Coordinates of C-alpha atoms in Angstrom, one line a residue:
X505 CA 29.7 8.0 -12.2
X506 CA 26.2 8.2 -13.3
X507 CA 23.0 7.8 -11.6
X508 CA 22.7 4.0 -10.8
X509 CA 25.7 1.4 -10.4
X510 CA 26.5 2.9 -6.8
X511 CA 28.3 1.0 -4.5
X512 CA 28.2 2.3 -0.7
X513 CA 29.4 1.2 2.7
X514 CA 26.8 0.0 4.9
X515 CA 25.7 -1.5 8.3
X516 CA 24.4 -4.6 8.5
X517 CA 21.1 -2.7 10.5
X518 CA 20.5 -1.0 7.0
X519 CA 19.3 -4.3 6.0
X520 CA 18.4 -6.1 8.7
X521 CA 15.9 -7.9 7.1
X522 CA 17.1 -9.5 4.2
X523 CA 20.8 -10.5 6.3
X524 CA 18.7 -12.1 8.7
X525 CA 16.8 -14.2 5.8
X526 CA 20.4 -14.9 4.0
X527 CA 21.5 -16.5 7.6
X528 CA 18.2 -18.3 8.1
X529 CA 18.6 -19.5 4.2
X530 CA 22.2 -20.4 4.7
X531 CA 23.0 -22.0 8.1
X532 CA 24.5 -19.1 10.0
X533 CA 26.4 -17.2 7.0
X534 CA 26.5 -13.3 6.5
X535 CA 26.1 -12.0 3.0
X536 CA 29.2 -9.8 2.0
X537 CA 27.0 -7.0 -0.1
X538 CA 23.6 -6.2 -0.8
X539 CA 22.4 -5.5 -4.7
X540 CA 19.1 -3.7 -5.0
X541 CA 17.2 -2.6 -8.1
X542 CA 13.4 -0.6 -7.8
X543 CA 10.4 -1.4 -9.8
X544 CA 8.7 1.5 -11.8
X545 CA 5.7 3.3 -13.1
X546 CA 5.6 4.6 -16.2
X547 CA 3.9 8.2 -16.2
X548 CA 2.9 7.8 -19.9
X549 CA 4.4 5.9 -22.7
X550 CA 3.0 2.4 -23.1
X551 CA 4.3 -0.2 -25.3
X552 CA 6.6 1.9 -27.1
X553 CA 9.8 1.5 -25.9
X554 CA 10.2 -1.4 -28.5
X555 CA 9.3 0.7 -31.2
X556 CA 12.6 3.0 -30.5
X557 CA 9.9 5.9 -28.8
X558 CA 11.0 8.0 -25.6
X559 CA 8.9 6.7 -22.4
X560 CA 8.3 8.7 -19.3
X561 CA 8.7 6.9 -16.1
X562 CA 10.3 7.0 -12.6
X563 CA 11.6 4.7 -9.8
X564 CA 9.5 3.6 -6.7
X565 CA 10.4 2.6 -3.6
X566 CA 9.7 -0.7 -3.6
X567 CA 12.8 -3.0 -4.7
X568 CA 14.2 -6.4 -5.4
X569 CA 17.0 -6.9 -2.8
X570 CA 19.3 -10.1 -3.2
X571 CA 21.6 -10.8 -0.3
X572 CA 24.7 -12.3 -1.5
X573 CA 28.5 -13.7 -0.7
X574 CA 30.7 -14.7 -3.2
X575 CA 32.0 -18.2 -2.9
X576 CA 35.5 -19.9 -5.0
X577 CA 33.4 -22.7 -5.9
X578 CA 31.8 -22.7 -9.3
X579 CA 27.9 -22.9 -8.4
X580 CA 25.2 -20.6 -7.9
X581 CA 22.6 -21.4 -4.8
X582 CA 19.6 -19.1 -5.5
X583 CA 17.0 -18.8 -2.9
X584 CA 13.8 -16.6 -2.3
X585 CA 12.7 -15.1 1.1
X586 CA 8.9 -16.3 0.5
X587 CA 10.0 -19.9 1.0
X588 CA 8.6 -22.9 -0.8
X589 CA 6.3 -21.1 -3.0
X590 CA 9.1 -20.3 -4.9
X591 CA 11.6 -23.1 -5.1
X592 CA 15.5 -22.8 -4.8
X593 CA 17.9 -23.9 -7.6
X594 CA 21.5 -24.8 -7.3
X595 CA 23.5 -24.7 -10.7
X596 CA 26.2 -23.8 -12.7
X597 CA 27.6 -20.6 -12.6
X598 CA 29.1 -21.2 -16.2
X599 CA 26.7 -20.6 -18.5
X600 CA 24.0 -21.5 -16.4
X601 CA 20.9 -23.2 -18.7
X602 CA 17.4 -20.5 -18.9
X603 CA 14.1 -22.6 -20.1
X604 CA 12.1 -20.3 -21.0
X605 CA 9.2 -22.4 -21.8
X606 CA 9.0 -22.7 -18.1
X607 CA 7.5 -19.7 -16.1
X608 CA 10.4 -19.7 -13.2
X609 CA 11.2 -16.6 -10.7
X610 CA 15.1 -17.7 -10.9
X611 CA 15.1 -17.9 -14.8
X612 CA 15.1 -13.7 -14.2
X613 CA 18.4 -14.0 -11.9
X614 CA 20.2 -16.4 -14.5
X615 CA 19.2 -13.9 -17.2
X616 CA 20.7 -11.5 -15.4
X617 CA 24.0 -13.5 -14.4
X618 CA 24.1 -15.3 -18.0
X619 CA 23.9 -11.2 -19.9
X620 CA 26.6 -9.3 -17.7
X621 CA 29.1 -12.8 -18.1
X622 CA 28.6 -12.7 -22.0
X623 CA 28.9 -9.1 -22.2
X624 CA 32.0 -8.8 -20.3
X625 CA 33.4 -11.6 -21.5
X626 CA 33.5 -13.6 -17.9
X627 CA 34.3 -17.3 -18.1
X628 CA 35.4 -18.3 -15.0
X629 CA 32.6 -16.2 -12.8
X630 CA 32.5 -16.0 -9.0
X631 CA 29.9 -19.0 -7.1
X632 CA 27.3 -17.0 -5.3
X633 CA 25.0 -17.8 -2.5
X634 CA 21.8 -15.5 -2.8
X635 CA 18.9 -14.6 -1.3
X636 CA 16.4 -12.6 -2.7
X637 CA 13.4 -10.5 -1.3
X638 CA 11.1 -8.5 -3.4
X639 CA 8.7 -5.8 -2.1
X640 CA 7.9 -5.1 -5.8
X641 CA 4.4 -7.3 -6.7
X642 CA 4.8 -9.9 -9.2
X643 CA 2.6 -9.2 -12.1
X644 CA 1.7 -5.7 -10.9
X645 CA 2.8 -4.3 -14.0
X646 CA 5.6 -2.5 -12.3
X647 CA 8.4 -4.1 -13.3
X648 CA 9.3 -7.1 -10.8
X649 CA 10.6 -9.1 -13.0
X650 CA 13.0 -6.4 -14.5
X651 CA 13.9 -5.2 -11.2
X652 CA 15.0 -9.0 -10.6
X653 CA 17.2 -8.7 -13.5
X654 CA 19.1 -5.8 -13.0
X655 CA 19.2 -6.7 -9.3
X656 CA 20.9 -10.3 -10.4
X657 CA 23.3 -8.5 -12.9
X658 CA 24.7 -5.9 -10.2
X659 CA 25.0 -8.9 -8.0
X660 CA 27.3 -10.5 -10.5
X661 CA 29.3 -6.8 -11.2
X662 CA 30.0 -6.6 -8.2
X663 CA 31.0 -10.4 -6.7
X664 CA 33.6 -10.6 -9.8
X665 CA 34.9 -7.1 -9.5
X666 CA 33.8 -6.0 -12.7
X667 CA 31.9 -2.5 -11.3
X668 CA 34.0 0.0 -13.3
X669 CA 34.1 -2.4 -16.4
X670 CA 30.5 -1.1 -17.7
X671 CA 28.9 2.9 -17.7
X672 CA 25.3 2.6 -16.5
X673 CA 23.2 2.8 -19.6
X674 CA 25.3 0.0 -21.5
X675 CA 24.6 -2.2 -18.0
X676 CA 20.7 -1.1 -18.3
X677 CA 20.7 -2.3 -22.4
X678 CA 22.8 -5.1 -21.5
X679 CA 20.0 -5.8 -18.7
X680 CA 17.3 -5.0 -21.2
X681 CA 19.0 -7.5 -23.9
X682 CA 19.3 -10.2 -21.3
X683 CA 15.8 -10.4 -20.5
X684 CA 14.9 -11.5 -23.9
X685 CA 16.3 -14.9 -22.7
X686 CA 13.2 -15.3 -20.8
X687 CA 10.9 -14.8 -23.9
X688 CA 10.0 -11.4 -23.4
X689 CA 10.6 -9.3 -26.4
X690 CA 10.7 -6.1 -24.0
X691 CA 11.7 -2.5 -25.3
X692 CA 14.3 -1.3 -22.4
X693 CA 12.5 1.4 -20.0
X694 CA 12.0 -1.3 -17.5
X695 CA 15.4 -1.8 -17.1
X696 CA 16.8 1.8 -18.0
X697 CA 15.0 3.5 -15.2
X698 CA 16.1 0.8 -12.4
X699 CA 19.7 1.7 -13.3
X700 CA 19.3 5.1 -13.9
X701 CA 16.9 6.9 -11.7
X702 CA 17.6 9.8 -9.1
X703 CA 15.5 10.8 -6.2
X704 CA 12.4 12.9 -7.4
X705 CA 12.7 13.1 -11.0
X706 CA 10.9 11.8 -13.7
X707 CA 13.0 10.5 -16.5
X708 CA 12.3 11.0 -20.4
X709 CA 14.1 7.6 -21.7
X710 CA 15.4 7.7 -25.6
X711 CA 16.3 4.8 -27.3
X712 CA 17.8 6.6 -30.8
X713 CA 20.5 6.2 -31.9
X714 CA 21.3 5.1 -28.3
X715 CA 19.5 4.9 -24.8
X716 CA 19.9 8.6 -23.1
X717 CA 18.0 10.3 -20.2
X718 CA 17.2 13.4 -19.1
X719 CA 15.4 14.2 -16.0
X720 CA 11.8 15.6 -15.8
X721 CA 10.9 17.6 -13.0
X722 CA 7.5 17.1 -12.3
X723 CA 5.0 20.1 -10.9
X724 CA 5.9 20.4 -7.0
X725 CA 2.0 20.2 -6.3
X726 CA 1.7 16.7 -8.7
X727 CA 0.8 13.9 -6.8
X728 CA 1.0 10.4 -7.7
X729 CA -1.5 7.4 -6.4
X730 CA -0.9 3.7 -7.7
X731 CA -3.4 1.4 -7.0
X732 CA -3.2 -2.9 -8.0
X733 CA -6.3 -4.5 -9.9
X734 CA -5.1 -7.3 -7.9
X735 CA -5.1 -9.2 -11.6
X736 CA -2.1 -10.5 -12.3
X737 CA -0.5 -9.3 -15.4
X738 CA 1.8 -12.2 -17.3
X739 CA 3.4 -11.1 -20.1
X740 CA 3.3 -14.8 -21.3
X741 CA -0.2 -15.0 -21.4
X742 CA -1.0 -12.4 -22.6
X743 CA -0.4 -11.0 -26.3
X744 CA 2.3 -8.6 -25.2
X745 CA 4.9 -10.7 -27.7
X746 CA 2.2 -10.8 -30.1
X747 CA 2.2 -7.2 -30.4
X748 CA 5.7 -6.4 -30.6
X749 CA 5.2 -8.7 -33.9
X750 CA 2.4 -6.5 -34.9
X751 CA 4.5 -3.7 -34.7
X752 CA 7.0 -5.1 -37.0
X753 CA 4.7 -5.9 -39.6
X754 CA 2.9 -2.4 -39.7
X755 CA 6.2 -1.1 -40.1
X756 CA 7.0 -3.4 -43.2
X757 CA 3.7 -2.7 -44.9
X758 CA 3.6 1.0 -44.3
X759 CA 7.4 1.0 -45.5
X760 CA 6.3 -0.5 -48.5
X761 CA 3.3 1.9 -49.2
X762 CA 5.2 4.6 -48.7
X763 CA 7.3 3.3 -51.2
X764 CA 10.3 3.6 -49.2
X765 CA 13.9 2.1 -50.9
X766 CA 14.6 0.5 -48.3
X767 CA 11.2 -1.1 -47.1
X768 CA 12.7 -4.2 -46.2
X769 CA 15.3 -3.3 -43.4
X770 CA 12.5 -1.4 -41.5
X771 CA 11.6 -3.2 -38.8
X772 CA 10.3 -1.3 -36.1
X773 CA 7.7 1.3 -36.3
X774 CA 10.5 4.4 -35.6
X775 CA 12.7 3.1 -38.5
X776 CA 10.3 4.3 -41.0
X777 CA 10.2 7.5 -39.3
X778 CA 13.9 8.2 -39.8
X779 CA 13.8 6.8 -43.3
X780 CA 10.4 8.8 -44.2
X781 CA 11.2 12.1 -42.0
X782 CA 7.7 12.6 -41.6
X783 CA 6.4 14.0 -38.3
X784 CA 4.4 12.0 -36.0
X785 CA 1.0 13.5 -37.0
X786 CA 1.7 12.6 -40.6
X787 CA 2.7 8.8 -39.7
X788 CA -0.9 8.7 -38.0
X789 CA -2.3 9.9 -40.8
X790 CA -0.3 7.8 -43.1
X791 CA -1.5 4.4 -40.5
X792 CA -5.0 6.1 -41.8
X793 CA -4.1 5.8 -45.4
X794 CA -2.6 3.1 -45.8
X795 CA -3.3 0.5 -43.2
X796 CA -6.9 -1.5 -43.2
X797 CA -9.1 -1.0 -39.4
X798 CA -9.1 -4.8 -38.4
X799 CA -7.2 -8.0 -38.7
X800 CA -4.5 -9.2 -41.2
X801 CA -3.5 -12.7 -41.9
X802 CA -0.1 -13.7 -42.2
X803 CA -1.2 -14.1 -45.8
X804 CA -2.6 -10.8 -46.4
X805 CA 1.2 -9.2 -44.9
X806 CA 3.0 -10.8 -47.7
X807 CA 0.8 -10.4 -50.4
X808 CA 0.9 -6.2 -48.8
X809 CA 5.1 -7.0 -48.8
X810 CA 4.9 -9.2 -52.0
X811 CA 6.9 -11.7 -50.4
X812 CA 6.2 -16.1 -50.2
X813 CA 4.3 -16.3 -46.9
X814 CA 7.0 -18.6 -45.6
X815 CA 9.8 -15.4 -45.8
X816 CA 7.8 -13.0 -44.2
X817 CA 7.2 -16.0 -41.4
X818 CA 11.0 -16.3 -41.3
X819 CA 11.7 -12.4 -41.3
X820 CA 9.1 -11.4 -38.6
X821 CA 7.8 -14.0 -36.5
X822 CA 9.3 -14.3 -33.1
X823 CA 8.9 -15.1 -29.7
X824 CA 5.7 -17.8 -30.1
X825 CA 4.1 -15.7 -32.0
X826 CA 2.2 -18.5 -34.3
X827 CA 1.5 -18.1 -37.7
X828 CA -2.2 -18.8 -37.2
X829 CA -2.2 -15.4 -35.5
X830 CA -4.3 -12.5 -36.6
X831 CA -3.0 -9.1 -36.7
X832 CA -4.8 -5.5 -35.9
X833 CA -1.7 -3.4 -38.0
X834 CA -3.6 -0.3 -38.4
X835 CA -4.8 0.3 -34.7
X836 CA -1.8 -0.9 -32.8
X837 CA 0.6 1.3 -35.3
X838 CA -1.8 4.5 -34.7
X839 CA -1.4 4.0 -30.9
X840 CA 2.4 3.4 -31.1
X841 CA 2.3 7.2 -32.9
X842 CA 0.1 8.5 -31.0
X843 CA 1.2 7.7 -27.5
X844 CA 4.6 9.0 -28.8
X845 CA 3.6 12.4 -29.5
X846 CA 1.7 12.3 -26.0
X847 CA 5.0 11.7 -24.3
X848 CA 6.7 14.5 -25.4
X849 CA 3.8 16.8 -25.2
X850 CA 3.8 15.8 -21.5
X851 CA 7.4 16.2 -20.9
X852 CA 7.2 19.6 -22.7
X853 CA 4.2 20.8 -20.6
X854 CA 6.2 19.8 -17.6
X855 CA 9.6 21.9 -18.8
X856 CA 7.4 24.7 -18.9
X857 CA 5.8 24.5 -15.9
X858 CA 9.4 24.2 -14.4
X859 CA 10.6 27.1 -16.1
X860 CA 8.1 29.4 -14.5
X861 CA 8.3 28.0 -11.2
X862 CA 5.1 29.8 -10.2
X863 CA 1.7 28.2 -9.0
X864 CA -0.3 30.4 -10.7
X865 CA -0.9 28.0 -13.3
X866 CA -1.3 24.6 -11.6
X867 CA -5.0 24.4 -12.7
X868 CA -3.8 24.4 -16.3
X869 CA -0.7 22.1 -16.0
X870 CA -2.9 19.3 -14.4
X871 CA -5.2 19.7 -16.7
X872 CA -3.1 19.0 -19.8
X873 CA -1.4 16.2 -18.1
X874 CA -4.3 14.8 -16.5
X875 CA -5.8 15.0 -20.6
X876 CA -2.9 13.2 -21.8
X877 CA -2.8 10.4 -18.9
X878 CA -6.4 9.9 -20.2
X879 CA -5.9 9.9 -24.1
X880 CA -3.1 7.5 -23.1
X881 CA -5.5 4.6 -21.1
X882 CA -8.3 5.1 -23.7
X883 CA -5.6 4.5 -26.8
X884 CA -4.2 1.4 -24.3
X885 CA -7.4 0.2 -24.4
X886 CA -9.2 0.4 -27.8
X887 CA -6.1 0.8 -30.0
X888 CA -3.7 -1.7 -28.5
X889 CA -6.3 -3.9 -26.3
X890 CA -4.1 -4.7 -23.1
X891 CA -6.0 -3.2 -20.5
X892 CA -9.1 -5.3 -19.0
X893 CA -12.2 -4.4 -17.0
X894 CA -10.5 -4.5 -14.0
X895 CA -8.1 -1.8 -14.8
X896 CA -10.8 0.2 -16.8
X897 CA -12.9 0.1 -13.7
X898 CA -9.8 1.3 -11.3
X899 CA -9.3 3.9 -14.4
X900 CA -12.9 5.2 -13.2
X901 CA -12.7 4.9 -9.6
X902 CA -9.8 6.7 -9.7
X903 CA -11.7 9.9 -12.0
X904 CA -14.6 9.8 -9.7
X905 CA -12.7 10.1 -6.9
X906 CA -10.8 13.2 -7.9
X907 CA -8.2 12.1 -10.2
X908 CA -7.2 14.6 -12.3
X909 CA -6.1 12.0 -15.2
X910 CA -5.6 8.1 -14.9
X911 CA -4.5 5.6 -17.1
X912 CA -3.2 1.9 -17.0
X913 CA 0.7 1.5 -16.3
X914 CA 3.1 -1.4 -17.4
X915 CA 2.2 -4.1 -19.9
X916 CA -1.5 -4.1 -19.1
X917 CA -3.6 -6.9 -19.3
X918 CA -3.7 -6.3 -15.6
X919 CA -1.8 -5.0 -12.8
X920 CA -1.4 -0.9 -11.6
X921 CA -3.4 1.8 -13.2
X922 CA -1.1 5.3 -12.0
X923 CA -3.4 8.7 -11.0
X924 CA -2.6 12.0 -11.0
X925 CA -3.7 14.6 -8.6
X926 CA -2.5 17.5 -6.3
X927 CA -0.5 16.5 -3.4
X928 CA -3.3 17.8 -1.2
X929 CA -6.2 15.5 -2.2
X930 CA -4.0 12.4 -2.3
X931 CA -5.4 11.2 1.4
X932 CA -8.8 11.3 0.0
X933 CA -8.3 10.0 -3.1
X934 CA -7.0 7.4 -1.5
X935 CA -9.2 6.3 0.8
X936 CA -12.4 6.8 -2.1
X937 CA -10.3 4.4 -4.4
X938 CA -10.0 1.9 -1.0
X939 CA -13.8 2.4 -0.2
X940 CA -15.0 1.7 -4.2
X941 CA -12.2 -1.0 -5.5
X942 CA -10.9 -2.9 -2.3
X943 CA -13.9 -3.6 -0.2
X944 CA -13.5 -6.0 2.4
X945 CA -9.9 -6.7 1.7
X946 CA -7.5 -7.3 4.5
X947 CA -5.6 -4.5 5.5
X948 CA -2.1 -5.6 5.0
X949 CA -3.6 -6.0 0.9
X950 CA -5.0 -2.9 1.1
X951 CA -1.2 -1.3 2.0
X952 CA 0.2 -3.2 -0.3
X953 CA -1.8 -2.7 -3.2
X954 CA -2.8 1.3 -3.4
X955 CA -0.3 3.7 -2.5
X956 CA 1.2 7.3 -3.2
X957 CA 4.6 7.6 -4.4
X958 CA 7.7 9.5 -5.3
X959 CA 10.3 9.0 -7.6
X960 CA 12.9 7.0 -6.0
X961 CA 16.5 6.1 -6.2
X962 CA 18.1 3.4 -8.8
X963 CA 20.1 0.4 -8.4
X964 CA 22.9 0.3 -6.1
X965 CA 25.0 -2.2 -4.5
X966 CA 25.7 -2.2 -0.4
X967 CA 29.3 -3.6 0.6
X968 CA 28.0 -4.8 4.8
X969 CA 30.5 -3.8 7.4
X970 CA 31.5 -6.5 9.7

């Protein structure tokens, strides 16, 4: 099989942790398997995956475990290893009810559970007792919540024997589809690269016409630091919904300037590109042309579309996106292009540093990259508005203390900012961005919260021997 979906024999020892927090959770019992799923950082990329663009990312070490056993009686009994900060739920496993106009940790397990039993078609599922144990930060901006998910759906694979039933990218876009029951209108990178990832590689992530990888090697001297703003990034919060609509309506309008036939069935910024076949310098220059710098109504869309308010409401407006909104179509449309030309440009100057093998030209490669990583945080922030001081601040540090580039990762509006720099320097670096950010935080925050990294493995499931 593919990267991801792996299921392996292993000792109980492996996870000694999270079997002795299932017993402690569950009067005695011993889970029967372990389902894991990492977080991520995305190299370069942001906010694009939803508009059908290739992202760049790769798997960390830090995972979402859930301990589980299989049970013949129809309920689910879904704790979390922090305890009574985060409250346990007992309930169906048939088409288990998701609120999502409640922020709740186990509303990403159900989503999880609920996607693989439509998808598959499972109507009598498996009862499950779970416990689940993160070591990815929630609101980090490196994909807790999606790790959750995937983490919850393997779970569910694999307690109903339905492992060889689904190829790993149709369980990461099942993953990524199942999420939207939470109220997140995510793009799919998030989950893709939990599923799919393989020790040290990057992945470039493609969405057109369906989700494909292909691995990235990244320069053997590139080092990666990821350090926390310690602001915690909620995607419900924040406007990350609101500019996914945004995206959608820049697509409409510049559709329809472009006098496209078939304006009205674009609906995501990489639809006009495969209707227009222009490059992705000449759709930035056409977000120039045609699209005003500042905010739109709802009313000044449909008199661009020519359409009753109320239909272009109807046709565009989702996930709580109000119509009292405003809009910013022209710069969140040029960053969406932009971005996705620096994404391939950075997988391209990789290739070719691959292809030479030699380290002759190290100064240059980092360079390049370390240019694009910094294009990409300055776009993030004055095009699409998600970072925050925080971040920008960390961005700084980071530079200052010998970053070659650095830029915000994730959703933004807080969370991780990701810096490059040779393997070499890392040790410094890190200690410069602990001495300027952290202060006088405790240690074990410290650890937690800056770190260099590697790409790591994706999801897997672990049958315990007895």
């Amino acid at each position: 099989r593919s990267p991801g979906m792996r299921s392996v024999r292993a000792c109980r020892s492996e996870h000694e942790r999270v079997c002795g927090l299932f017993a402690d959770a569950f009067g005695g019992a011993a889970p029967a398997f372990v389902a894991r799923a990492p977080g991520r950082v995305n190299l370069i990329g942001e906010h694009i995956d939803y508009c059908g663009y290739s992202v760049l990312p790769f798997a960390l070490a830090q995972s979402t475990e859930i301990a589980c056993r299989a049970t013949d009686e129809p309920t689910l009994v879904i704790k979390n290893a922090r305890g009574d900060a985060y409250p346990p739920l007992q309930v169906s496993a048939r088409d288990p009810p998701i609120d999502s106009s409640r922020l709740c940790w186990t509303n990403y397990v159900l989503a999880g559970i609920k996607g693989i039993c439509e998808h598959l078609h499972i109507d009598s599922p498996k009862g499950m007792l779970m416990l689940l144990d993160s070591h990815v930060p929630s609101g980090s901006g490196l994909s807790s919540s999606s790790s959750i998910v995937v983490a919850a759906a393997l779970a569910t694979l694999y307690a109903n024997e339905r492992m060889r039933d689904i190829d790993p990218a149709q369980f990461a876009s099942v993953c990524a589809r199942a999420e939207h029951y939470i109220g997140t209108i995510g793009g799919g990178m998030d989950q893709a690269i939990s599923v799919l990832a393989e020790p040290g590689k990057a992945k470039l992530i493609s969405f057109l016409p369906s989700l494909t990888t292909r691995n990235v090697t990244l320069p053997a001297a590139a080092g990666f630091i990821v350090a926390n703003s310690l602001v915690e990034a909620n995607k419900y919060a924040s406007c990350y919904n609101t500019r996914v609509v945004e995206c959608s309506l820049a697509a409409a309008v510049l559709a329809k300037s472009l006098s496209l036939s078939n304006w009205q069935q674009v609906r995501k910024l990489c639809d006009l590109q495969q209707s227009s076949a222009l490059a992705l310098d000449q759709l930035a220059a056409g977000v120039d042309s045609h699209l005003k710098p500042g905010v739109y109504t709802i009313s000044d869309v449909a008199k661009q579309l020519d359409l009753p308010t109320e239909e272009v409401e109807k046709r565009y407006l989702r996930g709580g996106v109000e119509p009292t909104a405003q809009f910013k179509l022209h710069d969140r449309a040029l960053h969406v292009y932009t971005e996705a030309a620096r994404v391939l440009e950075f997988a391209r100057i990789c290739d070719a540093a691959a292809a030479t093998a030699s380290t002759s030209n190290n100064a240059t490669t980092f360079a390049s990259l370390g240019r694009l990583m910094d294009q990409s945080h300055r776009s993030c922030a004055e095009l699409y508005e998600c970072s925050c001081t925080e971040l920008d601040a960390l961005v700084a540090i980071c530079k200052k203390c010998g970053a070659v580039g650095a830029r915000l990762t994730g959703a933004g509006w807080g969370g991780c900012v990701v810096a490059l720099a040779p393997v070499s320097v890392l040790d410094d670096l890190r200690a410069g961005i602990v001495a300027a950010y952290y202060g006088s935080k405790p240690a074990n925050v410290v650890a937690a919260a800056v770190f260099a990294t590697v790409p790591a493995a994706g999801a897997a499931v672990s049958e315990l021997l007895q």
